[in-house]
Tab-separated table of C-alpha atoms in Angstrom:
chain	number	residue	atom	x	y	z
A	1	MET	CA	117.467	91.860	97.450
A	2	THR	CA	115.340	89.968	99.895
A	3	ASP	CA	111.664	89.543	99.753
A	4	PHE	CA	109.324	91.869	101.734
A	5	ALA	CA	108.765	90.739	105.324
A	6	PRO	CA	104.905	90.091	105.939
A	7	THR	CA	103.430	92.413	108.703
A	8	ALA	CA	100.038	92.193	110.577
A	9	ARG	CA	98.579	94.475	107.806
A	10	THR	CA	100.140	92.730	104.758
A	11	THR	CA	99.750	89.128	105.689
A	12	ILE	CA	97.423	87.556	103.152
A	13	ARG	CA	94.751	85.730	105.001
A	14	ARG	CA	92.112	85.101	102.269
A	15	ARG	CA	93.643	82.546	99.829
A	16	PRO	CA	97.137	82.800	101.126
A	17	ASP	CA	98.309	80.635	98.291
A	18	ARG	CA	97.863	83.511	95.985
A	19	GLY	CA	99.816	85.963	98.074
A	20	SER	CA	103.410	86.930	97.497
A	21	TYR	CA	105.980	89.137	99.076
A	22	ASP	CA	108.553	88.580	96.227
A	23	ARG	CA	110.291	92.012	95.562
A	24	ASP	CA	110.779	91.527	91.876
A	25	LEU	CA	107.043	90.531	91.451
A	26	VAL	CA	105.986	93.613	93.297
A	27	HIS	CA	108.332	95.861	91.329
A	28	ALA	CA	106.896	94.392	88.046
A	29	ILE	CA	103.236	94.949	88.903
A	30	ILE	CA	103.826	98.632	89.985
A	31	ASP	CA	106.093	99.296	86.932
A	32	GLU	CA	103.437	98.160	84.433
A	33	ALA	CA	100.787	100.348	86.256
A	34	LEU	CA	99.648	103.748	84.932
A	35	LEU	CA	97.134	104.262	87.684
A	36	CYS	CA	96.798	103.421	91.327
A	37	HIS	CA	94.062	104.019	93.950
A	38	VAL	CA	95.126	105.845	97.204
A	39	SER	CA	92.906	105.465	100.336
A	40	ILE	CA	93.012	107.711	103.290
A	41	ILE	CA	90.723	108.963	106.019
A	42	VAL	CA	89.988	112.762	105.914
A	43	GLY	CA	88.224	113.832	109.032
A	44	ARG	CA	86.069	110.854	109.626
A	45	GLU	CA	85.210	110.028	106.003
A	46	PRO	CA	87.020	107.514	103.833
A	47	LEU	CA	88.524	108.925	100.659
A	48	VAL	CA	89.748	106.891	97.661
A	49	ILE	CA	91.328	108.692	94.755
A	50	PRO	CA	92.894	107.269	91.449
A	51	THR	CA	96.208	108.751	90.513
A	52	SER	CA	99.318	107.950	88.559
A	53	ILE	CA	102.144	106.064	90.219
A	54	THR	CA	105.902	105.794	89.546
A	55	ARG	CA	108.568	103.575	91.234
A	56	ILE	CA	112.065	104.835	91.737
A	57	ALA	CA	114.147	102.010	93.425
A	58	GLU	CA	112.340	101.175	96.673
A	59	ASP	CA	110.043	104.207	96.755
A	60	VAL	CA	106.822	105.030	94.997
A	61	TYR	CA	105.748	108.608	93.971
A	62	ILE	CA	102.490	110.331	93.462
A	63	HIS	CA	102.169	114.004	92.562
A	64	GLY	CA	99.334	116.660	92.231
A	65	SER	CA	98.716	120.354	92.334
A	66	ASN	CA	99.498	122.388	95.584
A	67	LYS	CA	95.678	122.431	96.187
A	68	ASN	CA	95.216	118.662	95.530
A	69	ARG	CA	93.143	117.347	98.453
A	70	LEU	CA	94.625	113.863	98.489
A	71	ILE	CA	98.313	115.304	98.432
A	72	THR	CA	97.748	117.847	101.018
A	73	SER	CA	96.064	115.294	103.369
A	74	ILE	CA	98.992	112.826	102.886
A	75	GLU	CA	101.484	115.563	103.387
A	76	ASP	CA	99.841	116.329	106.762
A	77	GLY	CA	100.798	112.778	107.985
A	78	ALA	CA	97.729	110.874	107.216
A	79	ARG	CA	98.300	106.995	106.949
A	80	ALA	CA	97.437	105.836	103.536
A	81	SER	CA	97.066	102.563	101.607
A	82	ILE	CA	97.856	102.253	97.899
A	83	ALA	CA	96.375	99.606	95.553
A	84	VAL	CA	97.678	98.684	92.145
A	85	THR	CA	95.679	96.138	90.100
A	86	HIS	CA	95.951	94.593	86.570
A	87	THR	CA	93.006	92.583	85.220
A	88	ASP	CA	94.425	89.901	82.915
A	89	GLY	CA	91.349	87.840	82.077
A	90	VAL	CA	87.661	86.982	82.709
A	91	VAL	CA	87.400	83.430	83.989
A	92	VAL	CA	84.016	81.809	82.662
A	93	GLY	CA	83.046	78.830	84.785
A	94	ARG	CA	80.369	76.386	84.052
A	95	SER	CA	78.302	78.031	86.800
A	96	GLY	CA	78.222	81.550	88.220
A	97	PHE	CA	80.079	80.198	91.280
A	98	GLY	CA	82.985	79.240	89.039
A	99	CYS	CA	83.255	82.633	87.339
A	100	SER	CA	86.085	84.919	88.431
A	101	LEU	CA	88.814	87.240	87.244
A	102	GLU	CA	92.545	86.711	86.657
A	103	TYR	CA	94.486	89.441	88.162
A	104	ARG	CA	97.846	90.842	89.624
A	105	SER	CA	97.642	93.336	92.477
A	106	VAL	CA	99.825	95.024	94.977
A	107	VAL	CA	98.858	96.809	98.278
A	108	ILE	CA	101.256	99.250	100.031
A	109	PHE	CA	100.768	100.680	103.579
A	110	GLY	CA	102.534	103.597	104.941
A	111	ARG	CA	102.960	107.490	105.405
A	112	ALA	CA	104.328	109.742	102.766
A	113	SER	CA	107.097	112.376	102.973
A	114	LEU	CA	107.197	115.483	100.762
A	115	VAL	CA	109.783	115.581	98.077
A	116	PRO	CA	111.914	118.703	98.611
A	117	ALA	CA	112.043	121.451	96.029
A	118	GLU	CA	115.556	120.593	94.801
A	119	ASP	CA	114.567	117.028	93.888
A	120	LYS	CA	111.274	117.821	92.112
A	121	GLU	CA	112.674	118.146	88.631
A	122	ARG	CA	114.468	114.865	88.793
A	123	VAL	CA	111.504	113.051	90.144
A	124	MET	CA	109.034	114.551	87.615
A	125	ASN	CA	111.398	113.642	84.746
A	126	ALA	CA	111.327	110.035	86.004
A	127	VAL	CA	107.521	110.249	86.217
A	128	LEU	CA	107.289	111.492	82.540
A	129	GLN	CA	109.733	108.765	81.316
A	130	ASP	CA	107.743	106.037	83.292
A	131	ILE	CA	104.361	106.947	81.815
A	132	ILE	CA	105.792	108.001	78.281
A	133	PRO	CA	109.089	106.222	77.647
A	134	GLY	CA	111.238	108.261	75.407
A	135	TYR	CA	109.287	111.485	75.868
A	136	GLY	CA	110.956	114.525	74.434
A	137	GLY	CA	108.985	117.553	75.564
A	138	ARG	CA	110.456	120.895	76.759
A	139	ARG	CA	111.972	121.239	80.289
A	140	LEU	CA	109.548	122.012	83.133
A	141	LYS	CA	109.486	125.632	84.170
A	142	PRO	CA	110.254	126.576	87.646
A	143	SER	CA	106.780	127.937	88.032
A	144	GLU	CA	105.255	124.578	86.966
A	145	LEU	CA	107.499	122.701	89.481
A	146	ALA	CA	106.581	125.214	92.181
A	147	ALA	CA	102.857	124.476	91.491
A	148	THR	CA	103.372	120.768	91.965
A	149	ARG	CA	103.649	118.731	95.122
A	150	ILE	CA	105.282	115.253	95.004
A	151	VAL	CA	105.068	112.720	97.846
A	152	ARG	CA	107.206	109.650	98.343
A	153	PHE	CA	106.076	106.248	99.879
A	154	PRO	CA	108.879	103.851	100.951
A	155	LEU	CA	108.187	100.270	99.881
A	156	GLU	CA	108.249	98.667	103.303
A	157	GLU	CA	104.760	97.185	104.192
A	158	VAL	CA	103.870	95.547	100.865
A	159	SER	CA	102.260	92.399	99.561
A	160	ALA	CA	101.216	91.152	96.218
A	161	LYS	CA	98.332	88.825	95.253
A	162	VAL	CA	97.854	86.981	91.956
A	163	ARG	CA	95.233	84.713	90.534
A	164	ASN	CA	96.310	82.982	87.325
A	165	HIS	CA	94.699	79.489	87.742
A	166	GLY	CA	92.205	79.440	85.110
A	167	VAL	CA	88.842	77.748	85.653
A	168	LEU	CA	88.359	76.042	89.035
A	169	ASP	CA	84.913	74.582	88.705
A	170	VAL	CA	82.969	72.278	91.029
A	171	GLU	CA	84.116	68.869	90.141
A	172	GLU	CA	80.706	67.600	89.009
A	173	ASP	CA	80.405	70.571	86.595
A	174	TYR	CA	83.267	69.362	84.493
A	175	GLN	CA	80.966	66.639	83.163
A	176	ARG	CA	78.454	69.166	81.807
A	177	ASP	CA	78.215	70.270	78.163
A	178	ILE	CA	78.964	73.856	79.136
A	179	TRP	CA	81.979	75.846	77.964
A	180	GLY	CA	84.495	77.002	80.479
A	181	GLY	CA	87.716	78.970	79.936
A	182	VAL	CA	89.346	82.306	80.221
A	183	ILE	CA	88.907	85.384	78.073
A	184	PRO	CA	92.308	87.267	78.123
A	185	LEU	CA	92.326	90.954	78.577
A	186	SER	CA	95.184	93.327	77.888
A	187	LEU	CA	95.892	97.102	77.520
A	188	VAL	CA	96.662	97.955	73.884
A	189	ALA	CA	97.716	101.263	72.551
A	190	GLY	CA	95.915	102.643	69.492
A	191	GLU	CA	97.369	104.789	66.739
A	192	PRO	CA	98.497	108.228	68.064
A	193	VAL	CA	96.097	111.131	67.243
A	194	SER	CA	97.962	114.522	66.677
A	195	ASP	CA	96.703	117.626	68.375
A	196	ASP	CA	94.819	119.826	65.891
A	197	ARG	CA	97.394	122.713	66.581
A	198	ILE	CA	100.475	120.761	65.830
A	199	ARG	CA	102.773	123.008	63.710
A	200	PRO	CA	103.166	122.020	60.077
A	201	GLY	CA	106.004	119.560	59.466
A	202	VAL	CA	106.040	118.181	63.019
A	203	ASP	CA	105.754	114.344	62.658
A	204	ILE	CA	104.536	111.793	65.329
A	205	PRO	CA	107.595	110.865	67.176
A	206	ASP	CA	108.702	107.038	67.452
A	207	TYR	CA	108.029	106.846	71.149
A	208	ALA	CA	104.370	107.716	70.368
A	209	ARG	CA	104.069	105.238	67.567
A	210	SER	CA	105.720	102.355	69.351
A	211	TYR	CA	103.935	102.998	72.735
A	212	ARG	CA	103.059	99.955	74.773
A	213	ARG	CA	102.700	98.882	78.413
């Protein structure tokens, strides 16, 4: 597929060399994410809410309860901006001016549409498998689906921005006897901890033991 076309809102102006409209890169950054931050205006006040995000083809989905303020505001037609960010390392320069972060980010602009009732179960199953690949819980009840709202954002106005350049110090600082480098960061899953009400004989499933992002 073709890359995303830059728009007035998605054009990277600050450090454009770090910007990208590559569709595969955008997909990869979104797919690795567990959380995004959704920004809207409610009344005359800004509102930023963290929530889970799932991509299916060329759309992203967020969900919440029927009374969720973010979801109901978006459903009413509010414009929104979604940000996804991964922090990959701490850049340690030889001066404070040279310190930074390595990161990958995506910003999405648009309006959401409400997912109809007949599609809720399919989308929620995709959300569960995205967050917990291999998940094997029971089927969602109709009452649970009825208590949940899901909204869809098309991937149309999108840009990515990546910093992976390591240390970029002032030239004279390279002659100083001061350490510079990158401290890598990553999200690592620990050992699963069983709920204290697990029934006897129920083992930790493979999808929990081998979980990773």
